Coordinates of C-alpha atoms and ligand atoms in Angstrom, one line a residue:
X244 CA 8.4 -2.2 32.9
X245 CA 9.4 -2.6 29.5
X246 CA 9.8 -4.9 26.6
X247 CA 12.5 -5.9 24.7
X248 CA 11.6 -4.5 21.3
X249 CA 11.5 -7.3 18.3
X250 CA 13.3 -4.1 16.2
X251 CA 16.1 -3.9 18.6
X252 CA 19.9 -4.9 17.7
X253 CA 20.5 -7.7 19.9
X254 CA 17.4 -9.8 18.7
X255 CA 18.1 -12.5 16.4
X256 CA 15.3 -11.9 14.0
X257 CA 15.2 -15.1 11.4
X258 CA 12.0 -13.2 9.1
X259 CA 12.1 -9.5 8.3
X260 CA 9.3 -8.0 7.2
X261 CA 10.1 -5.6 4.7
X262 CA 7.9 -2.9 2.6
X263 CA 9.0 -2.4 -0.2
X264 CA 7.0 0.6 -1.3
X265 CA 4.7 1.5 -4.1
X266 CA 7.3 0.6 -6.9
X267 CA 10.3 2.4 -7.6
X268 CA 13.4 1.5 -5.7
X269 CA 13.8 5.5 -5.2
X270 CA 11.5 4.7 -2.1
X271 CA 13.2 1.9 -0.2
X272 CA 14.9 2.7 3.0
X273 CA 18.1 2.1 3.5
X274 CA 17.4 -0.4 5.8
X275 CA 15.1 -2.7 3.6
X276 CA 17.8 -2.4 0.7
X277 CA 20.5 -3.9 2.9
X278 CA 18.0 -7.1 4.4
X279 CA 17.2 -7.3 0.6
X280 CA 20.5 -7.7 0.0
X281 CA 21.8 -9.6 2.3
X282 CA 18.7 -12.3 2.1
X283 CA 19.2 -15.8 1.5
X284 CA 15.5 -16.0 0.8
X285 CA 12.6 -13.0 -0.4
X286 CA 9.0 -14.2 -0.4
X287 CA 7.2 -11.8 -2.0
X288 CA 4.2 -10.5 -3.3
X289 CA 3.0 -9.2 -6.6
X290 CA 3.0 -5.0 -5.5
X291 CA 6.2 -5.6 -5.3
X292 CA 7.7 -3.4 -8.1
X293 CA 10.1 -5.0 -10.2
X294 CA 12.5 -2.3 -10.1
X295 CA 12.7 -3.9 -6.6
X296 CA 12.3 -7.2 -7.4
X297 CA 15.9 -6.8 -9.2
X298 CA 17.5 -5.8 -6.3
X299 CA 17.0 -9.4 -5.0
X300 CA 20.6 -10.8 -5.4
X301 CA 20.9 -13.8 -8.0
X302 CA 22.0 -16.2 -4.9
X303 CA 18.7 -15.4 -3.3
X304 CA 15.5 -17.9 -3.6
X305 CA 13.4 -15.6 -4.8
X306 CA 9.1 -17.1 -4.1
X307 CA 6.5 -15.4 -5.2
X308 CA 3.2 -16.2 -3.7
X309 CA 1.2 -13.2 -5.8
X310 CA 1.3 -15.3 -8.8
X311 CA 0.0 -18.0 -10.5
X312 CA 2.2 -21.1 -9.4
X313 CA 1.6 -20.4 -6.0
X314 CA -1.6 -19.3 -7.5
X315 CA -3.2 -15.6 -8.4
X316 CA -3.9 -15.1 -4.3
X317 CA -1.9 -18.1 -2.4
X318 CA -4.1 -19.0 0.9
X319 CA -3.1 -16.8 3.6
X320 CA -2.9 -20.2 5.4
X321 CA -0.4 -21.5 2.9
X322 CA 1.9 -18.4 3.2
X323 CA 2.1 -18.0 6.7
X324 CA 3.6 -22.5 6.7
X325 CA 5.6 -21.1 3.8
X326 CA 7.1 -18.6 6.8
X327 CA 7.2 -21.1 9.4
X328 CA 9.2 -23.7 7.3
X329 CA 12.0 -20.7 6.4
X330 CA 12.0 -19.1 9.4
X331 CA 13.1 -22.3 10.8
X332 CA 15.7 -23.1 8.4
X333 CA 18.0 -20.7 9.6
X334 CA 18.5 -18.6 6.7
X335 CA 18.0 -15.0 6.6
X336 CA 14.1 -14.8 5.2
X337 CA 12.7 -11.4 3.9
X338 CA 9.3 -11.2 3.8
X339 CA 8.9 -8.2 0.9
X340 CA 5.4 -6.5 0.7
X341 CA 4.3 -3.9 -1.4
X342 CA 4.3 -0.1 0.2
X343 CA 4.4 -0.6 4.0
X344 CA 4.2 -3.8 5.5
X345 CA 2.0 -2.7 8.4
X346 CA -1.3 -1.4 6.0
X347 CA -3.5 -3.4 4.7
X348 CA -0.9 -6.1 4.4
X349 CA -2.1 -8.9 7.0
X350 CA 0.9 -8.4 8.9
X351 CA -0.2 -9.7 12.3
X352 CA -1.8 -13.0 10.8
X353 CA 2.0 -13.5 9.5
X354 CA 3.9 -12.2 12.5
X355 CA 1.1 -14.9 15.0
X356 CA 2.1 -17.9 12.9
X357 CA 5.7 -17.0 13.7
X358 CA 5.7 -16.0 17.3
X359 CA 3.3 -19.5 18.2
X360 CA 6.6 -21.3 17.3
X361 CA 9.0 -18.8 19.0
X362 CA 10.3 -17.6 15.8
X363 CA 11.6 -14.1 16.0
X364 CA 11.1 -11.4 13.5
X365 CA 11.8 -8.0 12.8
X366 CA 9.3 -5.3 10.7
X367 CA 11.0 -2.8 8.3
X368 CA 8.1 -0.7 7.5
X369 CA 7.7 0.8 4.0
X370 CA 6.3 4.2 2.4
X371 CA 3.1 3.5 2.0
X372 CA 1.2 4.0 -1.2
X373 CA -0.9 7.1 0.4
X374 CA 2.5 9.0 0.7
X375 CA 3.8 8.6 -2.8
X376 CA 0.7 9.0 -4.8
X377 CA -0.1 12.3 -2.3
X378 CA 3.8 13.4 -3.5
X379 CA 3.4 12.4 -7.3
X380 CA 0.3 14.9 -7.7
X381 CA 2.5 17.2 -6.1
X382 CA 0.2 17.7 -2.4
X383 CA 0.5 17.2 1.2
X384 CA -1.7 14.8 2.5
X385 CA -2.4 17.2 5.6
X386 CA -2.4 20.9 5.9
X387 CA -3.1 23.8 8.2
X388 CA -6.7 25.2 8.1
X389 CA -8.0 22.3 5.5
X390 CA -7.5 18.8 7.5
X391 CA -6.1 18.0 11.1
X392 CA -6.2 14.5 10.4
X393 CA -6.0 11.7 7.4
X394 CA -7.5 9.0 6.9
X395 CA -6.5 5.5 5.2
X396 CA -9.5 3.5 4.5
X397 CA -10.0 0.1 2.8
X398 CA -12.9 -0.1 0.1
X399 CA -13.6 -3.8 1.2
X400 CA -13.2 -5.9 3.8
X401 CA -13.7 -9.3 4.9
X402 CA -17.3 -8.8 5.1
X403 CA -17.8 -6.7 1.7
X404 CA -17.6 -3.2 1.0
X405 CA -16.2 -2.0 3.7
X406 CA -18.4 0.2 6.1
X407 CA -16.4 3.9 6.9
X408 CA -17.1 6.6 9.4
X409 CA -18.4 8.4 6.3
X410 CA -20.2 11.5 8.2
X411 CA -17.0 12.6 9.0
X412 CA -15.2 11.6 5.7
X413 CA -17.9 13.8 3.7
X414 CA -17.6 17.0 5.8
X415 CA -15.5 19.7 4.1
X416 CA -11.7 19.1 3.6
X417 CA -11.4 15.8 4.8
X418 CA -8.8 13.8 3.7
X419 CA -9.0 10.3 2.6
X420 CA -6.3 7.6 1.2
X421 CA -8.7 5.0 -0.2
X422 CA -7.1 1.9 -0.7
X423 CA -8.8 -1.4 -2.9
X424 CA -11.2 0.9 -3.5
X425 CA -11.7 0.4 -7.5
X426 CA -14.5 -2.2 -6.9
X427 CA -16.2 -0.3 -4.3
X428 CA -16.3 3.3 -6.4
X429 CA -20.1 3.4 -7.1
X430 CA -20.3 2.6 -3.4
X431 CA -18.1 4.7 -2.2
X432 CA -19.5 7.2 -3.9
X433 CA -23.2 6.6 -2.9
X434 CA -22.3 6.6 0.6
X435 CA -20.4 9.9 0.6
X436 CA -22.9 11.5 -1.6
X437 CA -25.5 10.4 1.3
X438 CA -24.1 12.0 3.8
X439 CA -23.6 15.0 2.3
X440 CA -20.3 15.6 0.1
X441 CA -20.3 17.6 -2.8
X442 CA -20.5 15.9 -6.1
X443 CA -17.5 18.2 -7.1
X444 CA -15.6 17.7 -4.2
X445 CA -12.0 16.7 -5.6
X446 CA -10.7 13.2 -6.0
X447 CA -7.5 12.2 -7.6
X448 CA -6.9 8.4 -8.9
X449 CA -3.8 7.4 -8.8
X450 CA -2.9 4.3 -10.2
X451 CA 0.7 2.0 -10.7
X452 CA 2.3 4.4 -8.4
X453 CA 5.6 5.0 -9.0
X454 CA 5.9 2.9 -11.7
X455 CA 6.7 3.5 -15.7
X456 CA 3.1 3.6 -16.4
X457 CA 2.0 5.7 -13.1
X458 CA -1.5 6.9 -14.0
X459 CA -3.2 10.1 -12.8
X460 CA -6.7 10.8 -13.0
X461 CA -7.8 13.7 -11.5
X462 CA -11.9 13.7 -11.2
X463 CA -14.3 14.5 -8.9
X464 CA -17.4 12.8 -6.5
X465 CA -19.3 13.0 -9.2
X466 CA -17.3 11.2 -12.2
X467 CA -15.4 8.7 -9.7
X468 CA -16.7 5.3 -11.4
X469 CA -15.8 6.6 -14.3
X470 CA -12.5 8.3 -13.7
X471 CA -11.9 5.0 -11.8
X472 CA -12.8 2.6 -14.8
X473 CA -10.1 4.2 -16.6
X474 CA -7.4 2.6 -14.1
X475 CA -5.2 0.0 -15.4
X476 CA -3.9 -1.5 -12.3
X477 CA -3.9 -1.2 -8.2
X478 CA -4.6 2.5 -7.9
X479 CA -5.4 4.7 -4.7
X480 CA -8.4 7.2 -4.9
X481 CA -7.2 10.3 -2.5
X482 CA -10.4 11.5 -1.6
X483 CA -10.6 15.7 -1.1
X484 CA -6.9 16.5 -3.1
X485 CA -6.7 17.7 -6.9
X486 CA -3.3 17.1 -8.3
X487 CA -1.5 20.7 -7.7
X488 CA -1.4 23.4 -10.7
X489 CA 2.1 24.1 -10.5
X490 CA 3.1 20.4 -11.8
X491 CA 5.5 21.4 -13.7
X492 CA 8.6 19.8 -12.0
X493 CA 7.1 16.5 -11.8
X494 CA 8.0 14.7 -14.7
X495 CA 5.9 11.3 -14.3
X496 CA 2.5 13.5 -14.7
X497 CA 4.0 15.2 -17.7
X498 CA 4.1 11.8 -19.2
X499 CA 0.7 11.0 -17.8
X500 CA -0.6 13.9 -19.6
X501 CA 0.9 14.0 -22.7
Ligands
SAH887 N1 0.7 -2.3 1.8 C1 -0.2 -1.6 0.8 C2 -1.3 -1.7 0.8 C3 -1.3 -3.1 0.4 S1 -3.2 -2.8 -0.5 C4 0.7 0.0 0.5 O1 1.0 0.6 2.4 O2 1.0 0.8 0.1 C5 -3.6 -3.1 -2.4 C6 -3.8 -1.9 -2.4 O3 -2.9 -0.9 -1.9 C7 -3.9 -2.1 -3.9 O4 -5.4 -2.4 -3.8 C8 -4.3 -0.4 -4.3 O5 -5.3 0.3 -3.4 C9 -3.0 -0.5 -3.3 N2 -1.6 0.2 -4.2 C10 -0.7 -1.2 -3.9 N3 0.4 -0.3 -4.5 C11 0.0 0.4 -5.3 C12 0.6 0.8 -6.6 N4 1.5 0.5 -6.6 N5 -0.6 1.3 -7.3 C13 -1.5 2.2 -6.5 N6 -1.9 1.5 -5.8 C14 -1.3 0.3 -5.2

C-alpha cells in the first residue's frame, strides 16, 4: 500500500517546516529560500542565522519564538498553539528552525499538534550543524577504513545528561557529533574515559558555525572541559576529528586562528 507523502506536489500544506542551516545563507536549500520568500508568516527559533532572517520579506510577519517577548524558551505548548492558529489562518506559514529541522528540533511534537487538527504540512530539511562543522574544519564525517558509521548524539535530554552507547563511541576511529554538549562536557569526558577512550583522542569544538564569529577549537578528550569553556555560543563537539592540517584554503579558519 502506498501512502501519499505530505511532501508531494498535490498536497496543500498550510505549514512548511524549513531547516535554515546553522547560520550562513550559503547553506540554505533553494526550496528553503523559495518557501521563505513566499511566506506570509515566519515563525522562527533563536538559532536561525541573521543572514537567513534577512531574507524574510518585509511584508511577512516574523514571529521570534526563541527570544524574550515570547520568552527565552517559549514553552513548546505555546509554540504548538501558535502554529495551529497560524496554520488555520489560510496563510503561507513557514516554521523556520536552525540546522536541519529533523535533528533535535522537536519536529514531531509540532507535527502532531498540526495533524491532530488535520492541518497539512511539508518538511524541507536543512544542513545540520555537524555537516557544516565538519566541512569548516576540512574533514569528512565518515572515511573508508576509519569509521563506517557516524553518531549524532545530544549531551542532555529530558532526564538530564543523556545516556549513550559509550563503549561504542569510545572505540578507536569512531566519530560522534555531540549537540548541546557544552554543559555536559565534563560528564561526557568521564564516561568516555571510563569506557576506554584514549585521553589524546581528537575533538574539535566548533561554535557559531558559519557565522561571522565562528570559533574552531582543536582539543583532546583530556582537555575537553577547558576547551568548551572557551566557546562563546552554540557549539558542536566533533569527537574523533581534528581540523585537517592543510586548511589554508578555508578563510574562516584563518580568521579563527588570527
Ligand atoms: N536542528 C539543529 C540542532 C538544534 S539543537 C541542527 O540540525 O543543527 C541545538 C544545538 O545544535 C546547539 O546546542 C548546538 O550544539 C547545535 N547548533 C545549532 N546551531 C549551531 C551553530 N550555528 N553553531 C554551533 N552549534 C550549533
